[in-house]
Every structure is written in structure tokens, then in C-alpha cells.
XYZ file of N, CA, C and O in Angstrom:
372
model
N 0.276 4.042 20.878
C -0.774 3.040 20.902
C -2.119 3.753 20.977
O -2.313 4.655 21.758
N -3.034 3.332 20.183
C -4.385 3.878 20.157
C -5.195 3.327 21.322
O -5.011 2.194 21.728
N -6.108 4.121 21.821
C -7.021 3.648 22.863
C -8.418 3.420 22.305
O -9.343 3.169 23.037
N -8.560 3.502 20.995
C -9.842 3.248 20.349
C -9.869 1.789 19.924
O -9.040 1.350 19.144
N -10.808 1.042 20.478
C -10.920 -0.353 20.072
C -11.841 -0.435 18.862
O -12.886 0.190 18.820
N -11.425 -1.191 17.883
C -12.132 -1.266 16.624
C -12.731 -2.654 16.406
O -12.126 -3.646 16.756
N -13.896 -2.686 15.795
C -14.504 -3.942 15.418
C -13.989 -4.409 14.073
O -13.231 -3.721 13.403
N -14.399 -5.589 13.683
C -14.047 -6.144 12.383
C -15.234 -5.900 11.453
O -16.365 -6.241 11.781
N -14.977 -5.286 10.303
C -16.027 -4.951 9.342
C -15.607 -5.398 7.944
O -14.485 -5.819 7.718
N -16.527 -5.240 6.985
C -16.275 -5.629 5.594
C -16.603 -4.496 4.629
O -16.847 -4.728 3.457
N -16.611 -3.241 5.063
C -17.125 -2.162 4.227
C -16.133 -1.544 3.248
O -16.542 -0.996 2.238
N -14.843 -1.613 3.467
C -13.872 -0.981 2.570
C -13.167 -1.947 1.633
O -12.681 -1.563 0.594
N -13.069 -3.163 2.028
C -12.320 -4.159 1.260
C -13.237 -5.327 0.906
O -14.348 -5.437 1.390
N -12.712 -6.212 0.123
C -13.404 -7.467 -0.142
C -13.055 -8.502 0.919
O -13.275 -9.688 0.721
N -12.481 -8.041 2.002
C -12.119 -8.933 3.082
C -12.252 -8.196 4.413
O -12.273 -6.975 4.453
N -12.326 -8.935 5.515
C -12.509 -8.299 6.813
C -11.306 -7.438 7.204
O -10.155 -7.807 6.962
N -11.612 -6.288 7.814
C -10.576 -5.354 8.239
C -11.047 -4.611 9.485
O -12.212 -4.710 9.873
N -10.146 -3.862 10.076
C -10.492 -3.101 11.270
C -11.371 -1.916 10.891
O -11.077 -1.200 9.929
N -12.408 -1.709 11.657
C -13.339 -0.608 11.431
C -12.587 0.723 11.436
O -11.800 1.004 12.335
N -12.804 1.509 10.387
C -12.183 2.815 10.291
C -10.747 2.807 9.812
O -10.118 3.865 9.711
N -10.218 1.654 9.515
C -8.833 1.534 9.029
C -8.815 0.625 7.815
O -9.718 -0.172 7.611
N -7.784 0.712 7.041
C -7.640 -0.164 5.878
C -6.664 -1.289 6.163
O -5.979 -1.777 5.278
N -6.623 -1.702 7.394
C -5.731 -2.782 7.819
C -6.565 -4.051 7.916
O -7.501 -4.140 8.707
N -6.210 -5.026 7.092
C -7.017 -6.246 7.026
C -6.624 -7.241 8.115
O -5.503 -7.231 8.631
N -7.574 -8.097 8.411
C -7.354 -9.193 9.348
C -6.207 -10.062 8.847
O -5.313 -10.439 9.616
N -6.208 -10.349 7.556
C -5.171 -11.209 6.979
C -3.786 -10.569 7.126
O -2.803 -11.233 7.437
N -3.691 -9.253 6.933
C -2.421 -8.552 7.082
C -1.902 -8.673 8.514
O -0.725 -8.973 8.730
N -2.780 -8.439 9.482
C -2.348 -8.526 10.878
C -1.944 -9.946 11.250
O -0.943 -10.152 11.950
N -2.675 -10.933 10.738
C -2.302 -12.326 10.979
C -0.919 -12.611 10.391
O -0.076 -13.252 11.023
N -0.657 -12.105 9.206
C 0.644 -12.310 8.568
C 1.766 -11.688 9.392
O 2.820 -12.305 9.580
N 1.542 -10.481 9.886
C 2.570 -9.806 10.672
C 2.931 -10.582 11.939
O 4.102 -10.718 12.268
N 1.926 -11.097 12.612
C 2.161 -11.775 13.893
C 2.562 -13.228 13.696
O 3.585 -13.683 14.219
N 1.789 -13.969 12.931
C 2.010 -15.415 12.865
C 3.008 -15.839 11.795
O 3.727 -16.811 11.989
N 3.059 -15.141 10.691
C 3.984 -15.537 9.626
C 5.341 -14.843 9.745
O 6.371 -15.448 9.491
N 5.326 -13.566 10.128
C 6.582 -12.823 10.276
C 7.154 -12.914 11.676
O 8.306 -12.567 11.899
N 6.328 -13.341 12.632
C 6.803 -13.544 13.993
C 6.927 -12.285 14.838
O 7.636 -12.282 15.844
N 6.239 -11.215 14.453
C 6.281 -9.991 15.247
C 5.363 -10.117 16.460
O 4.325 -10.779 16.400
N 5.728 -9.473 17.538
C 4.872 -9.448 18.723
C 3.640 -8.599 18.431
O 3.744 -7.563 17.759
N 2.475 -8.997 18.937
C 1.276 -8.182 18.750
C 1.470 -6.732 19.222
O 0.959 -5.799 18.602
N 2.232 -6.538 20.282
C 2.487 -5.194 20.786
C 3.276 -4.370 19.771
O 3.006 -3.181 19.572
N 4.244 -4.989 19.121
C 5.039 -4.306 18.098
C 4.166 -3.914 16.921
O 4.262 -2.789 16.415
N 3.326 -4.825 16.483
C 2.418 -4.543 15.360
C 1.477 -3.399 15.739
O 1.257 -2.470 14.948
N 0.946 -3.430 16.944
C 0.049 -2.363 17.399
C 0.760 -1.016 17.377
O 0.205 -0.022 16.891
N 1.983 -0.968 17.853
C 2.747 0.287 17.860
C 3.018 0.780 16.447
O 2.862 1.966 16.157
N 3.428 -0.114 15.560
C 3.769 0.286 14.190
C 2.589 0.878 13.435
O 2.761 1.735 12.577
N 1.386 0.395 13.735
C 0.211 0.816 12.974
C -0.782 1.624 13.811
O -1.920 1.816 13.416
N -0.298 2.128 14.948
C -1.099 2.970 15.834
C -2.444 2.313 16.157
O -3.509 2.876 15.915
N -2.358 1.102 16.672
C -3.532 0.331 17.057
C -3.461 0.015 18.534
O -2.391 0.045 19.145
N -4.589 -0.326 19.089
C -4.608 -0.905 20.420
C -4.233 -2.374 20.260
O -4.654 -3.024 19.301
N -3.449 -2.895 21.172
C -3.044 -4.294 21.062
C -4.263 -5.210 21.050
O -4.243 -6.280 20.425
N -5.348 -4.791 21.670
C -6.587 -5.579 21.642
C -7.113 -5.720 20.217
O -7.697 -6.756 19.870
N -6.890 -4.707 19.370
C -7.318 -4.795 17.972
C -6.558 -5.890 17.229
O -7.124 -6.605 16.401
N -5.284 -6.009 17.521
C -4.471 -7.045 16.884
C -4.976 -8.421 17.314
O -5.189 -9.305 16.474
N -5.205 -8.589 18.602
C -5.728 -9.867 19.088
C -7.134 -10.133 18.559
O -7.486 -11.274 18.253
N -7.939 -9.083 18.429
C -9.290 -9.244 17.880
C -9.203 -9.759 16.438
O -9.963 -10.641 16.036
N -8.285 -9.211 15.669
C -8.112 -9.654 14.281
C -7.643 -11.104 14.223
O -8.126 -11.888 13.402
N -6.706 -11.470 15.092
C -6.232 -12.854 15.126
C -7.351 -13.810 15.513
O -7.493 -14.891 14.922
N -8.144 -13.399 16.472
C -9.278 -14.225 16.890
C -10.261 -14.384 15.741
O -10.737 -15.493 15.471
N -10.543 -13.286 15.055
C -11.472 -13.345 13.924
C -10.931 -14.296 12.859
O -11.662 -15.134 12.334
N -9.650 -14.192 12.552
C -9.030 -15.044 11.543
C -9.241 -16.521 11.876
O -9.635 -17.311 11.018
N -8.997 -16.885 13.112
C -9.094 -18.292 13.501
C -10.524 -18.749 13.774
O -10.802 -19.943 13.687
N -11.413 -17.822 14.063
C -12.823 -18.171 14.266
C -13.593 -18.314 12.955
O -14.699 -18.833 12.941
N -13.019 -17.848 11.848
C -13.689 -17.868 10.540
C -12.786 -18.476 9.463
O -12.459 -17.828 8.462
N -12.357 -19.729 9.648
C -11.391 -20.318 8.711
C -11.915 -20.436 7.282
O -11.152 -20.221 6.329
N -13.193 -20.743 7.097
C -13.725 -20.878 5.734
C -13.714 -19.528 5.018
O -13.328 -19.440 3.852
N -14.135 -18.494 5.725
C -14.133 -17.154 5.129
C -12.713 -16.725 4.772
O -12.467 -16.186 3.687
N -11.768 -16.977 5.667
C -10.392 -16.561 5.398
C -9.780 -17.378 4.267
O -9.001 -16.844 3.472
N -10.144 -18.656 4.147
C -9.695 -19.453 3.001
C -10.258 -18.874 1.697
O -9.545 -18.792 0.691
N -11.532 -18.482 1.715
C -12.145 -17.865 0.534
C -11.436 -16.568 0.161
O -11.192 -16.297 -1.019
N -11.108 -15.760 1.156
C -10.393 -14.502 0.917
C -9.059 -14.786 0.241
O -8.687 -14.135 -0.739
N -8.329 -15.755 0.762
C -7.020 -16.084 0.183
C -7.165 -16.624 -1.242
O -6.381 -16.282 -2.121
N -8.179 -17.446 -1.491
C -8.404 -17.970 -2.844
C -8.767 -16.842 -3.809
O -8.295 -16.825 -4.953
N -9.592 -15.894 -3.370
C -9.950 -14.752 -4.217
C -8.718 -13.906 -4.519
O -8.533 -13.452 -5.644
N -7.892 -13.699 -3.516
C -6.665 -12.925 -3.702
C -5.744 -13.616 -4.706
O -5.225 -12.995 -5.621
N -5.548 -14.917 -4.529
C -4.674 -15.654 -5.441
C -5.240 -15.669 -6.852
O -4.505 -15.543 -7.829
N -6.547 -15.797 -6.983
C -7.187 -15.767 -8.297
C -6.968 -14.423 -8.985
O -6.695 -14.365 -10.189
N -7.084 -13.338 -8.227
C -6.855 -12.006 -8.792
C -5.401 -11.852 -9.238
O -5.128 -11.306 -10.311
N -4.479 -12.359 -8.444
C -3.065 -12.305 -8.809
C -2.831 -13.100 -10.089
O -2.181 -12.624 -11.023
N -3.374 -14.316 -10.135
C -3.187 -15.170 -11.309
C -3.798 -14.551 -12.564
O -3.203 -14.601 -13.640
N -4.974 -13.953 -12.441
C -5.646 -13.408 -13.622
C -4.985 -12.126 -14.132
O -5.225 -11.719 -15.267
N -4.143 -11.507 -13.327
C -3.471 -10.279 -13.754
C -1.965 -10.465 -13.927
O -1.256 -9.498 -14.177
N -1.489 -11.682 -13.808
C -0.044 -11.909 -13.882
C 0.546 -11.496 -15.227
O 1.705 -11.097 -15.300
N -0.247 -11.541 -16.270
C 0.243 -11.146 -17.591
C 0.516 -9.637 -17.669
O 1.173 -9.169 -18.591
N 0.044 -8.889 -16.700
C 0.248 -7.440 -16.690
C 1.496 -7.025 -15.923
O 1.839 -5.852 -15.892
N 2.165 -7.991 -15.306
C 3.350 -7.685 -14.525
C 4.595 -8.195 -15.237
O 4.522 -9.025 -16.139
N 5.705 -7.692 -14.810
C 6.986 -8.136 -15.372
C 7.841 -8.711 -14.252
O 7.729 -8.307 -13.107
N 8.677 -9.625 -14.618
C 9.648 -10.116 -13.651
C 11.002 -9.584 -14.063
O 11.151 -8.987 -15.124
N 12.023 -9.746 -13.242
C 13.336 -9.186 -13.580
C 13.863 -9.601 -14.950
O 14.516 -8.822 -15.632
N 13.578 -10.828 -15.410
C 14.044 -11.253 -16.721
C 13.421 -10.390 -17.817
O 14.075 -10.061 -18.801
N 12.142 -10.057 -17.690
C 11.476 -9.212 -18.674
C 12.051 -7.801 -18.671
O 12.113 -7.153 -19.710
N 12.471 -7.319 -17.523
C 12.986 -5.961 -17.410
C 14.357 -5.849 -18.065
O 14.677 -4.841 -18.675
N 15.142 -6.885 -17.986
C 16.514 -6.852 -18.504
C 16.591 -6.864 -20.027
O 17.590 -6.530 -20.600
N 15.555 -7.278 -20.684
C 15.615 -7.416 -22.150
C 15.705 -6.113 -22.860
O 15.402 -5.102 -22.714
């Protein structure tokens, strides 16, 4: 577990992430709330202070409009590049 507490910044990604790391707020929210992992487990796996995980969760819920925009931008990027990917049916041909 890291003892360095990190702020939330926007300098490396098009979305909020932990200062000095490439771990996004959305990723940490997914690990804890969608996958059901304990914040302590997530902190250990990614060498974070557990306070950083809670800080990211707090940021996510304190900025719902921004996080909705981030998700819409992500989905738009996926949709606009879907023609560049293959699915298993395309691979089998």
C-alpha cells in the first residue's frame, strides 16, 4: 500500500485520474462498485493508498455530469472506431 495520497487531475487523460498515475476515476469506480471489489483490495492491487480509492469514488459521485460526459465521449470513440475491430465471426472466415 502506498503512503502517498494523490489528488484528482486531468493532465494525462481526457478524463479525471489520480495525480502521477494513469489510473482513472472511472476505472476505480468500476473496480469497486461494478465488480464488487473492496477498496482495500483495489488499493493493494494498484499500489495505492486506500484513501486514493475513496477519493476517486467521492470525485465520481460529486461530479455526475462530468462523469456522464466522460462515458459518452468514451462510447462515441468506441462507436466511431468499431469498423476497425473484428469480432470472432470475422476472425473465423
